[in-house]
Short mmCIF file of C-alpha atoms in Angstrom, two decimals:
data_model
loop_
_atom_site.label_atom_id
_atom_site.label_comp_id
_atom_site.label_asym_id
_atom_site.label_seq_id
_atom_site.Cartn_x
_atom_site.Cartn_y
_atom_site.Cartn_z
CA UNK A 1 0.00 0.00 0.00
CA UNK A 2 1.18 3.45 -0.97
CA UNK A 3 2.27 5.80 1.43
CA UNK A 4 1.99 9.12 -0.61
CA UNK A 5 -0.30 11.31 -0.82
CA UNK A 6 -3.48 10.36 -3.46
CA UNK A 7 -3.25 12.56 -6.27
CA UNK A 8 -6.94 12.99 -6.26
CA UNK A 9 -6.57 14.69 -2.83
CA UNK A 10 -4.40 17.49 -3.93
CA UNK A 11 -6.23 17.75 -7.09
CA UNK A 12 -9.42 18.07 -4.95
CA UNK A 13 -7.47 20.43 -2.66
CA UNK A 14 -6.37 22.56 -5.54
CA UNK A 15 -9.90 23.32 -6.96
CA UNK A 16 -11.20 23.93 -3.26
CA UNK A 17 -8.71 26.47 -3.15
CA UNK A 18 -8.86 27.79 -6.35
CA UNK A 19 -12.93 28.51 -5.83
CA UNK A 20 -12.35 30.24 -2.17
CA UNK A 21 -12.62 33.81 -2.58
CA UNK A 22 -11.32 34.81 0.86
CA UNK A 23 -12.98 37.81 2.43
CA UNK A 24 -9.41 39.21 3.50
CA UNK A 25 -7.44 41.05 0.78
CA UNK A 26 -3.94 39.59 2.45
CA UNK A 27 -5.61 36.05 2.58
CA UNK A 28 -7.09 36.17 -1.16
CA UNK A 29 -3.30 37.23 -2.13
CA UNK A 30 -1.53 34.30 -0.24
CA UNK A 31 -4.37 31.91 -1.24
CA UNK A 32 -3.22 32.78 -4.77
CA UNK A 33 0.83 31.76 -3.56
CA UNK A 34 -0.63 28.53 -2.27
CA UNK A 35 -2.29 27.89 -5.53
CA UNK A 36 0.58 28.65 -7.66
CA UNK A 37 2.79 26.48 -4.75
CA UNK A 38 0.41 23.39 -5.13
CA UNK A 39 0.43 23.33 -8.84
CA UNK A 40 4.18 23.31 -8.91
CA UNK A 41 4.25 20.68 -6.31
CA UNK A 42 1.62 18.23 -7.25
CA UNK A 43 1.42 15.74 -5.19
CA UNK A 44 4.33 16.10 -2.92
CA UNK A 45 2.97 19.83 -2.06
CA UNK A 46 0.30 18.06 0.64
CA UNK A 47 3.36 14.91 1.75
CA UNK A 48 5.52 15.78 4.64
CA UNK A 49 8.22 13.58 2.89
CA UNK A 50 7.75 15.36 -0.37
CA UNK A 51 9.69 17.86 0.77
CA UNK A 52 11.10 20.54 3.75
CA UNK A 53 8.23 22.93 2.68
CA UNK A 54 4.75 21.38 2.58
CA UNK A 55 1.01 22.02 3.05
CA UNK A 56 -0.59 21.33 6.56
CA UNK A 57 -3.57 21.46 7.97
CA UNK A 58 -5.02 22.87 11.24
CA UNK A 59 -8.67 23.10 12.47
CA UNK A 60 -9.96 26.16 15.02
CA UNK A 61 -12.73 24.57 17.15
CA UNK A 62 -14.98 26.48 18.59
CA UNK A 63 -18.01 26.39 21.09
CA UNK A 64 -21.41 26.54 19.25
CA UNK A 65 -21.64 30.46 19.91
CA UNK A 66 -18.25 30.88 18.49
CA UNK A 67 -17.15 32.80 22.13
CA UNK A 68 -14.22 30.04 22.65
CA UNK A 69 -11.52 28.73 20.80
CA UNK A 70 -10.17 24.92 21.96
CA UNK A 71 -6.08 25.87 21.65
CA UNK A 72 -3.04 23.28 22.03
CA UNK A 73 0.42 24.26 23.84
CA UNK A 74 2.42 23.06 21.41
CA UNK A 75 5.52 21.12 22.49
CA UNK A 76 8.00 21.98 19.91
CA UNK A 77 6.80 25.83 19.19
CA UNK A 78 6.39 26.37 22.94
CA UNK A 79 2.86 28.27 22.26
CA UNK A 80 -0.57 28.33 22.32
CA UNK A 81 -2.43 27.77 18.97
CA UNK A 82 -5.26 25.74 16.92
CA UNK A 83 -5.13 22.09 16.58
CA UNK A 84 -3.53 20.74 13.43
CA UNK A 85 -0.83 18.71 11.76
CA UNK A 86 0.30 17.12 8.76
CA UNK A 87 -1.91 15.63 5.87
CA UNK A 88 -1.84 11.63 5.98
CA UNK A 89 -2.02 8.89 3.17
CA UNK A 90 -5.71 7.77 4.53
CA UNK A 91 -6.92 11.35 4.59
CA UNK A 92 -9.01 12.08 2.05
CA UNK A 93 -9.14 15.78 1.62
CA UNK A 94 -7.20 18.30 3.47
CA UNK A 95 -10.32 18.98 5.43
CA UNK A 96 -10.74 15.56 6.20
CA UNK A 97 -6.89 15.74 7.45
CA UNK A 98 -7.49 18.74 9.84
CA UNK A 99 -10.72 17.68 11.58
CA UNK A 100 -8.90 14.02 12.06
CA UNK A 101 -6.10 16.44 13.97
CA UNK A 102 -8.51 18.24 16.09
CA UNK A 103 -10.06 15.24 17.26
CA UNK A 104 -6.83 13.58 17.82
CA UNK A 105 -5.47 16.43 19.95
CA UNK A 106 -8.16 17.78 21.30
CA UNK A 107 -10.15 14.25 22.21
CA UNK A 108 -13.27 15.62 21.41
CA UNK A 109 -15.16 13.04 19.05
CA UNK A 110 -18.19 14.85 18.36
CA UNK A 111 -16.55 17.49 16.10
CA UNK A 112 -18.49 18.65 13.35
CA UNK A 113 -17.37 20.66 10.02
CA UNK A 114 -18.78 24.13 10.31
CA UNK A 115 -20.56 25.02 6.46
CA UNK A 116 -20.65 22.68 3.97
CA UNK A 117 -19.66 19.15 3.15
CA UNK A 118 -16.57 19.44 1.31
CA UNK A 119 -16.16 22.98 3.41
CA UNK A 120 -13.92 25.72 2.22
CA UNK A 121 -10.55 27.34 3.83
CA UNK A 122 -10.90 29.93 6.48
CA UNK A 123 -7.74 30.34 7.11
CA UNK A 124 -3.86 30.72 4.96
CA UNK A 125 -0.63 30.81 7.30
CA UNK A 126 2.45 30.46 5.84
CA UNK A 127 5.31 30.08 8.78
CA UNK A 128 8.78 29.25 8.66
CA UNK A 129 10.02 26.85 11.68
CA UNK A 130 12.78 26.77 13.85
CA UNK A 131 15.54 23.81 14.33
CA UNK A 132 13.12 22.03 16.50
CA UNK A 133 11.10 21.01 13.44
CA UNK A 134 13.37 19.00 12.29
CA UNK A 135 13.86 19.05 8.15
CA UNK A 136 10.42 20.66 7.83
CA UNK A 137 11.43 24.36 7.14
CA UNK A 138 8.07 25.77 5.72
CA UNK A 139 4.73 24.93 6.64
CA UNK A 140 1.93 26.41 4.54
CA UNK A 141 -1.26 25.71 7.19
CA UNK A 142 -4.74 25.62 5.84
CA UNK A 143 -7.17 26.46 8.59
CA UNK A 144 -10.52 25.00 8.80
CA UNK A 145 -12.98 25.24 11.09
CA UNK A 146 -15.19 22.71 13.31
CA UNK A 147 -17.90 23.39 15.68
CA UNK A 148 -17.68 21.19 18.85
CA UNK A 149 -20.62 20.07 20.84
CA UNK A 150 -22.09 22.58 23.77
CA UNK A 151 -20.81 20.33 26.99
CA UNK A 152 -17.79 18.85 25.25
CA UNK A 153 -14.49 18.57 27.83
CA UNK A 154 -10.97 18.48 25.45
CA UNK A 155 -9.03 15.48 26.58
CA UNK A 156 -4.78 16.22 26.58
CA UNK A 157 -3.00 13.59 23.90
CA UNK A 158 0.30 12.95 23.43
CA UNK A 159 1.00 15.53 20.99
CA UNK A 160 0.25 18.47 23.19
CA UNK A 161 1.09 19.48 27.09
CA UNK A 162 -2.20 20.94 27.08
CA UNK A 163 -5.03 21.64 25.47
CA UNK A 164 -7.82 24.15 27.00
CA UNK A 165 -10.36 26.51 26.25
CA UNK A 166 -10.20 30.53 26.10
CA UNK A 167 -12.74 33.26 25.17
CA UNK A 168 -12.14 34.62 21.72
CA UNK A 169 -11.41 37.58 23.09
CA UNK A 170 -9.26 37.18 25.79
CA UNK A 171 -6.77 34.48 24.01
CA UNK A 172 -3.58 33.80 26.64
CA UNK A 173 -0.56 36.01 25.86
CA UNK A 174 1.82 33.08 24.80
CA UNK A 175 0.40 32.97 21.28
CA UNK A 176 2.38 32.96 17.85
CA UNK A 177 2.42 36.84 16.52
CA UNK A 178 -0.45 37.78 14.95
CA UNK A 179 -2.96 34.95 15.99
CA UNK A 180 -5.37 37.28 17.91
CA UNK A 181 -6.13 38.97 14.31
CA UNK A 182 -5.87 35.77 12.07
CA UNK A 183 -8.60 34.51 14.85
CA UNK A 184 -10.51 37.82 14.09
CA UNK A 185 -9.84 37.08 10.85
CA UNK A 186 -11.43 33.96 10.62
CA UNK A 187 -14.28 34.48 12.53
CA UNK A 188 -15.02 37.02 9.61
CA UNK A 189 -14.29 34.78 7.16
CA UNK A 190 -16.82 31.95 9.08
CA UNK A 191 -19.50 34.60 9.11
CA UNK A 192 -19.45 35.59 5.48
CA UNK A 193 -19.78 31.33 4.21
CA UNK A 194 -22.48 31.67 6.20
CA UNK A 195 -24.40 34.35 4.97
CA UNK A 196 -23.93 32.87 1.59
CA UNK A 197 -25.58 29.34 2.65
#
C-alpha cells in the first residue's frame, strides 16, 4: 500500500482552493501563492516527505456560539495555537486531514465541520520553523474550522502538554504573533460562508 499522498486529494485540494474567494485582501493574495505552490508541487505539495516545505492542515474549534476557541500548547513551538498537523495517506481531503487532527489532539469526538460538506478554507498561514522542526522548514497551514458540541471537555494527547479553552477575546498572551487577528480574521471569514448558505 502506498504511502503518498493520493493525487486525487491534492487535485481536490487545488480546486477547493482555487474557488475560495477569501474575504481578506492579504488572505485572497496568499491563497493565490498557495495555488501557484500546489500546482508546482503536485502531489508532494500536501506529503511531509515530499519535501522541507509542505502544506498542513489545522482546524480552530470552537463552542457553538463561536465565544471560545479549543487551543493546544504546542511542544516543539512552545505556544498556544489551533489544533492541526500534517496531511496523511488515509486522509481524504485536506479537510478531512485537519478535523482528524482536532479530534486527535483535542479528544473531542463529536466534532463537526462548520458550512458545507466538502467545506472551504478559512484560514492561509504560511510560517517558517525553527531547528526544533526538524527538516520541515516551511509549513503552509490551511485552517478550517469545526464546531464542537455545547458540553464537550478536550481530553490532553500525546502531541500536546495541554489543550484548554479561552474566550475569543481574551486568548492567553503566549500565542504565535499575529494569531489574535488571524482569529478575528477567521471568525469574519466563518460569518461571510455563512451568509452565503
Amino acid at each position: 500500500m502506498s504511502t503518498a499522498i493520493h493525487s486525487n486529494t491534492a487535485q481536490a485540494f487545488e480546486t477547493s482552493l482555487a474557488t475560495w474567494l477569501p474575504v481578506d485582501p492579504a488572505q485572497a493574495s496568499l491563497r493565490a501563492e498557495y495555488l501557484s505552490f500546489v500546482r508546482a508541487g503536485g502531489d508532494a505539495a500536501l506529503d511531509r516527505d515530499g519535501g522541507a516545505e509542505h502544506v498542513t492542515a489545522s482546524c480552530f474549534v470552537f463552542n457553538p456560539h463561536l465565544s471560545h476557541l479549543l487551543l493546544c500548547f504546542h511542544k516543539k513551538g512552545r505556544f498556544w495555537v489551533q489544533l492541526g498537523g500534517h496531511v496523511e495517506p488515509a486522509d481524504a481531503s485536506v479537510a478531512a486531514a485537519a478535523l482528524r487532527e482536532a479530534r486527535e489532539e483535542g479528544g473531542i469526538t463529536g466534532l463537526r465541520p462548520a458550512g458545507p460538506a466538502g467545506p472551504p478554507p478559512v484560514d492561509v498561514h504560511r510560517h517558517a520553523l525553527s531547528s526544533r522542526f526538524g527538516r520541515c522548514t516551511t509549513h503552509w497551514d490551511v485552517g478550517y474550522v469545526a464546531i464542537a458540541p455545547t458540553d464537550a471537555t478536550p481530553v490532553v494527547s500525546p502531541e500536546s502538554e495541554d489543550v484548554r479553552w479561552w474566550p475569543t477575546d481574551a486568548l492567553p498572551e503566549q500565542v504565535p504573533e499575529g494569531f489574535a487577528e488571524r482569529v478575528a480574521v477567521v471568525l469574519r471569514e466563518l460569518a461571510h460562508q455563512r451568509d452565503g448558505l
